[in-house]
CSV table of C-alpha atoms in Angstrom, one decimal:
chain,number,residue,atom,x,y,z
A,72,MET,CA,81.2,135.6,120.1
A,73,ALA,CA,81.9,136.7,116.5
A,74,ARG,CA,80.0,135.0,113.7
A,75,VAL,CA,81.4,133.5,110.7
A,76,PRO,CA,80.2,134.2,107.3
A,77,LEU,CA,78.3,131.3,105.6
A,78,PHE,CA,80.4,131.7,102.5
A,79,ALA,CA,83.4,131.6,104.5
A,80,VAL,CA,82.4,128.2,106.1
A,81,LEU,CA,81.5,126.9,102.4
A,82,ALA,CA,84.8,128.1,101.1
A,83,ALA,CA,87.0,126.5,104.0
A,84,PHE,CA,84.9,123.1,103.3
A,85,LEU,CA,85.5,123.1,99.6
A,86,LEU,CA,89.2,124.0,100.1
A,87,ALA,CA,89.5,121.3,102.6
A,88,SER,CA,87.9,118.5,100.3
A,89,CYS,CA,89.2,119.7,97.1
A,90,GLY,CA,92.8,120.1,98.1
A,91,ILE,CA,95.1,122.9,97.6
A,92,THR,CA,97.6,124.0,95.0
A,93,PRO,CA,101.3,124.0,95.7
A,94,PRO,CA,102.7,127.4,96.7
A,95,PRO,CA,105.1,129.3,94.6
A,96,ALA,CA,108.7,127.6,94.6
A,97,ASP,CA,110.2,130.5,96.4
A,98,ARG,CA,107.7,130.4,99.3
A,99,ALA,CA,107.9,126.5,99.1
A,100,ALA,CA,111.7,126.9,99.8
A,101,VAL,CA,111.1,128.9,102.7
A,102,GLU,CA,108.7,126.4,104.2
A,103,LEU,CA,110.7,123.5,103.2
A,104,SER,CA,113.7,124.6,105.2
A,105,GLY,CA,112.2,124.1,108.6
A,106,THR,CA,114.0,121.5,110.7
A,107,SER,CA,111.5,121.2,113.7
A,108,LEU,CA,108.6,118.5,114.2
A,109,ALA,CA,106.1,121.3,114.3
A,110,ALA,CA,107.4,122.5,110.8
A,111,ALA,CA,107.4,118.7,109.7
A,112,GLU,CA,103.8,118.5,110.9
A,113,ARG,CA,102.8,121.4,108.7
A,114,LEU,CA,104.7,120.2,105.8
A,115,LEU,CA,102.9,116.9,106.0
A,116,ASP,CA,99.5,118.3,106.5
A,117,ARG,CA,100.1,120.5,103.5
A,118,GLY,CA,101.8,117.8,101.2
A,119,LYS,CA,98.7,115.4,102.0
A,120,ARG,CA,96.2,118.4,100.7
A,121,MET,CA,98.0,119.2,97.6
A,122,HIS,CA,96.4,118.1,94.2
A,123,ALA,CA,96.9,114.8,92.6
A,124,ASN,CA,99.6,113.7,95.1
A,125,GLY,CA,102.2,115.1,92.5
A,126,SER,CA,106.0,116.0,92.8
A,127,ALA,CA,105.1,119.0,95.1
A,128,SER,CA,103.0,116.9,97.4
A,129,ALA,CA,105.9,114.0,97.6
A,130,VAL,CA,108.6,116.5,98.2
A,131,TYR,CA,106.5,118.0,101.2
A,132,GLN,CA,105.8,114.7,102.8
A,133,LEU,CA,109.3,113.4,102.0
A,134,ARG,CA,110.8,116.4,103.6
A,135,ALA,CA,108.3,116.0,106.7
A,136,ALA,CA,109.5,112.1,106.9
A,137,GLU,CA,113.1,113.2,106.6
A,138,ILE,CA,112.7,115.7,109.6
A,139,ALA,CA,111.1,112.9,111.6
A,140,TRP,CA,113.7,110.4,110.5
A,141,ARG,CA,116.6,112.4,111.9
A,142,VAL,CA,114.8,112.7,115.4
A,143,LEU,CA,114.5,108.8,115.3
A,144,ASP,CA,117.9,108.1,114.1
A,145,THR,CA,119.8,108.4,117.1
A,146,ASP,CA,123.4,107.5,117.8
A,147,GLY,CA,123.0,103.7,117.5
A,148,GLY,CA,121.7,101.1,119.8
A,149,SER,CA,118.4,99.0,119.8
A,150,ILE,CA,115.0,100.4,120.9
A,151,ALA,CA,113.4,97.2,122.6
A,152,ASP,CA,109.8,98.7,123.0
A,153,ILE,CA,107.9,101.5,121.1
A,154,ALA,CA,106.4,102.5,124.4
A,155,SER,CA,109.7,103.1,125.8
A,156,LEU,CA,109.9,106.3,123.6
A,157,GLY,CA,109.7,109.9,125.0
A,158,PRO,CA,106.9,112.1,123.8
A,159,GLU,CA,109.2,113.6,121.0
A,160,LYS,CA,110.2,110.3,119.6
A,161,ARG,CA,106.7,109.2,119.5
A,162,ARG,CA,105.6,112.3,117.8
A,163,ALA,CA,108.3,111.8,115.1
A,164,LEU,CA,107.2,108.3,114.7
A,165,ALA,CA,103.6,109.5,114.0
A,166,ILE,CA,104.9,112.0,111.5
A,167,LEU,CA,107.2,109.4,109.6
A,168,THR,CA,104.4,106.8,109.7
A,169,ALA,CA,101.8,109.3,108.1
A,170,ALA,CA,104.6,110.4,105.4
A,171,THR,CA,105.1,106.8,104.4
A,172,GLU,CA,101.5,106.0,103.9
A,173,GLY,CA,101.2,109.2,101.8
A,174,VAL,CA,104.1,108.4,99.3
A,175,ALA,CA,103.5,104.9,99.2
A,176,VAL,CA,100.5,105.2,96.8
A,177,SER,CA,103.1,105.6,93.8
A,178,PHE,CA,105.0,102.6,94.7
A,179,VAL,CA,102.5,99.7,95.1
A,180,GLY,CA,100.1,98.4,92.6
A,181,LYS,CA,99.2,99.6,89.0
A,182,ASP,CA,101.2,102.7,89.6
A,183,PHE,CA,104.4,100.9,90.8
A,184,GLU,CA,107.6,102.3,89.8
A,185,LYS,CA,111.1,100.9,91.2
A,186,GLU,CA,112.2,104.6,91.4
A,187,GLY,CA,110.7,108.3,91.5
A,188,THR,CA,112.4,111.5,91.5
A,189,PHE,CA,110.3,114.2,93.1
A,190,GLU,CA,111.6,117.9,92.9
A,191,TYR,CA,109.9,121.2,93.9
A,192,GLY,CA,111.1,124.4,96.0
A,193,GLY,CA,114.5,123.7,95.7
A,194,LEU,CA,114.7,120.2,96.8
A,195,ARG,CA,114.9,117.0,94.9
A,196,TYR,CA,114.4,113.6,96.3
A,197,THR,CA,115.2,110.1,94.6
A,198,LEU,CA,113.0,107.5,96.1
A,199,GLY,CA,113.5,103.8,95.4
A,200,ALA,CA,111.3,101.2,96.4
A,201,GLY,CA,111.8,97.2,96.8
A,202,ILE,CA,111.2,94.2,99.2
A,203,ALA,CA,113.3,92.6,101.7
A,204,GLN,CA,114.2,89.7,103.5
A,205,LYS,CA,112.2,86.6,102.0
A,206,THR,CA,113.8,85.9,98.7
A,207,TYR,CA,110.7,84.2,97.4
A,208,LEU,CA,108.4,86.9,98.3
A,209,PRO,CA,107.0,88.6,95.2
A,210,PRO,CA,108.4,92.3,94.8
A,211,LEU,CA,106.0,95.3,95.4
A,212,ALA,CA,105.4,95.2,91.6
A,213,ASP,CA,103.4,92.2,92.1
A,214,ILE,CA,100.8,94.2,94.4
A,215,GLU,CA,97.6,95.0,92.5
A,216,SER,CA,96.3,97.3,95.3
A,217,ALA,CA,96.9,97.8,98.8
A,218,LYS,CA,94.7,99.1,101.5
A,219,LEU,CA,96.1,100.8,104.8
A,220,ALA,CA,95.7,98.1,107.6
A,221,ARG,CA,94.2,100.9,109.9
A,222,GLU,CA,91.6,101.5,107.4
A,223,VAL,CA,90.3,97.7,107.3
A,224,ARG,CA,87.1,97.3,109.1
A,225,ARG,CA,87.6,95.2,112.3
A,226,THR,CA,85.1,92.7,111.6
A,227,LEU,CA,85.0,88.6,110.9
A,228,VAL,CA,87.7,87.5,113.7
A,229,VAL,CA,87.8,87.0,117.4
A,230,ASP,CA,91.2,88.5,117.9
A,231,TRP,CA,93.2,91.2,115.9
A,232,TYR,CA,96.9,91.0,116.1
A,233,THR,CA,99.2,94.0,115.6
A,234,GLU,CA,102.6,95.1,116.7
A,235,ASP,CA,103.9,98.7,117.4
A,236,GLY,CA,107.0,99.8,115.6
A,237,ILE,CA,108.5,101.4,112.6
A,238,GLY,CA,106.7,101.7,109.4
A,239,ALA,CA,103.2,101.5,107.8
A,240,PRO,CA,101.3,98.2,107.6
A,241,ILE,CA,99.3,97.4,104.6
A,242,ALA,CA,96.9,94.8,103.5
A,243,PRO,CA,98.0,93.9,99.9
A,244,LYS,CA,96.0,92.3,96.9
A,245,TRP,CA,98.7,90.0,95.5
A,246,LYS,CA,98.7,89.2,91.7
A,247,ARG,CA,98.5,85.5,91.2
A,248,PRO,CA,101.9,84.0,90.3
A,249,GLN,CA,102.5,83.5,86.4
A,250,ASP,CA,103.9,80.1,86.9
A,251,PRO,CA,101.3,77.6,85.8
A,252,ASP,CA,102.6,75.1,88.3
A,253,MET,CA,102.0,77.6,91.1
A,254,GLN,CA,98.6,79.1,89.8
A,255,ARG,CA,96.6,76.0,90.5
A,256,PHE,CA,97.4,76.5,94.3
A,257,VAL,CA,96.4,80.0,94.5
A,258,THR,CA,93.0,81.3,94.3
A,259,ALA,CA,91.9,84.3,92.0
A,260,ARG,CA,92.2,86.6,95.4
A,261,GLY,CA,96.0,85.9,95.5
A,262,TYR,CA,98.0,85.1,98.8
A,263,VAL,CA,97.4,86.4,102.1
A,264,GLU,CA,100.8,87.9,103.0
A,265,PRO,CA,101.1,91.1,105.4
A,266,ILE,CA,103.6,93.8,104.4
A,267,THR,CA,105.0,96.7,106.3
A,268,LEU,CA,106.5,99.6,104.3
A,269,VAL,CA,109.6,101.3,106.1
A,270,LEU,CA,110.8,104.7,104.7
A,271,ASP,CA,114.6,105.3,105.0
A,272,PHE,CA,117.1,108.3,104.6
A,273,GLY,CA,120.2,106.3,105.5
A,274,GLY,CA,121.6,106.1,101.7
A,275,GLY,CA,123.1,109.3,101.7
A,276,ASN,CA,122.8,111.8,98.6
A,277,ALA,CA,121.5,110.5,95.3
A,278,ALA,CA,123.7,109.6,92.3
A,279,GLY,CA,122.4,112.6,90.3
A,280,GLY,CA,122.3,114.9,93.1
A,281,GLY,CA,119.5,115.6,95.7
A,282,ARG,CA,118.6,113.4,98.6
A,283,ALA,CA,118.1,109.5,98.4
A,284,ALA,CA,115.5,107.6,100.2
A,285,TYR,CA,114.2,104.1,100.0
A,286,LEU,CA,111.0,102.6,100.6
A,287,THR,CA,111.1,98.9,101.5
A,288,GLY,CA,108.5,96.4,102.1
A,289,TYR,CA,109.0,94.0,104.8
A,290,ASP,CA,107.2,90.8,105.8
A,291,PRO,CA,106.4,91.1,109.6
A,292,THR,CA,105.9,87.1,109.8
A,293,ALA,CA,109.7,86.7,109.0
A,294,VAL,CA,111.1,90.2,110.5
A,295,SER,CA,110.4,91.6,113.5
A,296,ARG,CA,113.0,94.5,113.8
A,297,VAL,CA,114.6,96.8,111.3
A,298,ASP,CA,117.7,99.3,111.3
A,299,LEU,CA,116.5,103.0,110.9
A,300,GLY,CA,119.7,104.8,110.2
A,301,LYS,CA,122.0,103.5,113.1
A,302,THR,CA,119.2,102.5,115.3
A,303,GLN,CA,117.2,99.4,115.5
A,304,TYR,CA,113.5,99.6,116.2
A,305,PRO,CA,110.7,97.1,116.4
A,306,LEU,CA,108.9,96.6,113.1
A,307,ALA,CA,105.2,97.7,113.0
A,308,ALA,CA,102.8,94.8,111.9
A,309,ASP,CA,99.2,94.0,111.0
A,310,PHE,CA,98.9,90.3,110.6
A,311,THR,CA,95.3,90.3,110.8
A,312,ALA,CA,94.0,93.0,108.3
A,313,PRO,CA,95.3,91.2,105.1
A,314,ILE,CA,93.0,88.0,106.2
A,315,VAL,CA,89.9,90.1,106.8
A,316,GLU,CA,90.3,92.4,103.8
A,317,GLN,CA,90.8,89.3,101.3
A,318,SER,CA,87.6,87.8,102.3
A,319,ASN,CA,85.2,90.2,103.9
A,320,ASP,CA,82.9,90.3,100.8
A,321,ILE,CA,82.2,86.4,100.8
A,322,ASN,CA,79.0,85.2,101.4
A,323,GLU,CA,79.6,82.2,103.5
A,324,VAL,CA,76.2,80.5,103.2
A,325,THR,CA,76.1,80.8,99.6
A,326,VAL,CA,79.5,79.4,99.1
A,327,ALA,CA,78.6,76.5,101.6
A,328,LEU,CA,75.1,75.7,100.1
A,329,ALA,CA,76.7,75.7,96.6
A,330,GLY,CA,79.4,73.5,97.6
A,331,LEU,CA,76.8,71.0,99.2
A,332,VAL,CA,74.1,70.9,96.4
A,333,HIS,CA,76.4,71.1,93.4
A,334,PRO,CA,79.8,69.8,94.4
A,335,GLY,CA,81.0,69.4,90.9
A,336,VAL,CA,80.6,73.2,90.0
A,337,ILE,CA,82.6,74.2,93.0
A,338,ASP,CA,86.4,73.8,92.4
A,339,SER,CA,87.9,71.9,95.1
A,340,LYS,CA,91.6,72.1,95.6
A,341,LEU,CA,94.3,72.7,97.8
A,342,ILE,CA,95.4,76.4,98.1
A,343,LEU,CA,98.4,78.1,99.6
A,344,LEU,CA,97.7,81.4,101.7
A,345,GLU,CA,101.6,82.7,101.1
A,346,PRO,CA,104.2,81.9,98.7
A,347,TRP,CA,105.8,78.4,99.0
A,348,ASP,CA,108.7,78.5,101.5
A,349,PRO,CA,110.7,75.2,101.9
A,350,GLN,CA,111.7,76.3,105.4
A,351,ARG,CA,108.2,76.1,106.8
A,352,ILE,CA,106.1,73.2,107.7
A,353,PRO,CA,102.7,73.3,105.8
A,354,VAL,CA,99.5,73.0,107.9
A,355,LEU,CA,96.4,71.3,105.9
A,356,LEU,CA,93.1,72.5,107.3
A,357,VAL,CA,89.9,70.4,105.6
A,358,HIS,CA,86.6,71.9,106.3
A,359,GLY,CA,83.5,69.8,106.5
A,360,LEU,CA,80.0,69.0,104.5
A,361,ASN,CA,78.2,72.5,104.2
A,362,SER,CA,81.0,74.4,105.0
A,363,HIS,CA,83.7,76.7,103.4
A,364,PRO,CA,87.4,77.5,103.5
A,365,ARG,CA,86.8,80.8,105.5
A,366,MET,CA,85.7,78.9,108.4
A,367,TRP,CA,89.3,78.6,109.5
A,368,ARG,CA,89.7,82.3,109.4
A,369,ASP,CA,90.3,82.4,113.4
A,370,VAL,CA,92.8,79.3,113.0
A,371,VAL,CA,94.7,81.1,110.3
A,372,ASN,CA,94.8,84.2,112.3
A,373,ASP,CA,95.7,82.6,115.4
A,374,LEU,CA,98.5,80.4,113.9
């Protein structure tokens, strides 16, 4: 068996951990011209390892997503269950989901922009971003930060509720509402509201030339199916991750004892876990003496 020099191993490790620089534009054009899922996987891998998630990185990931999207966008109809998809479409779904996670970082939190243009290697993408369905739901601009739902540590709750489908579920940290009348019903940690991001290429060409794409945030508690081009798919969801992520650093014993010993110091009030929706029935949960609001986490999760 051939022995690999130590310096080669170290060089490979450094390249993997520090990322790679984009190739020259002419070489990138050749790489980006691929149309197979194997090509999409290579583009996705290279795009995620490029420095600073800049324009070249976004183009590589968007091109990978576009190839996968075209495999999933069939001649119409409705997909009842992701488990019914064949190997090729499941492979395409994995690529599309990973690419969605990769480009989403520029469209949530402090870096939010309603639209971004990315150009490299002869390809130009205009990517818009927004929220859908619930009219009262805050826009993506109101997310301070977001963690991929699959990266949230599985702890605190008995059951973990997810749905397989299209899109990348996130555990967002929402900003507190600006309306003073609503602020008094929202903790400093904000709402507990799941979001699934879906990347779509069904809008045709962009107004200024190039290819158009759109990143839409859906609330899976209100929407269970979305259109991907001409075909309808189940929406991916993680209902539990936002609940855990928002409160996994709370010391329950400290909060409970503080409320018991110094009830006047702890601010007691009604709080909303999601934006007010006049179409839904409020459920009021009241904890007991020497306890804390998070004792209801499994009940909230189950509901």
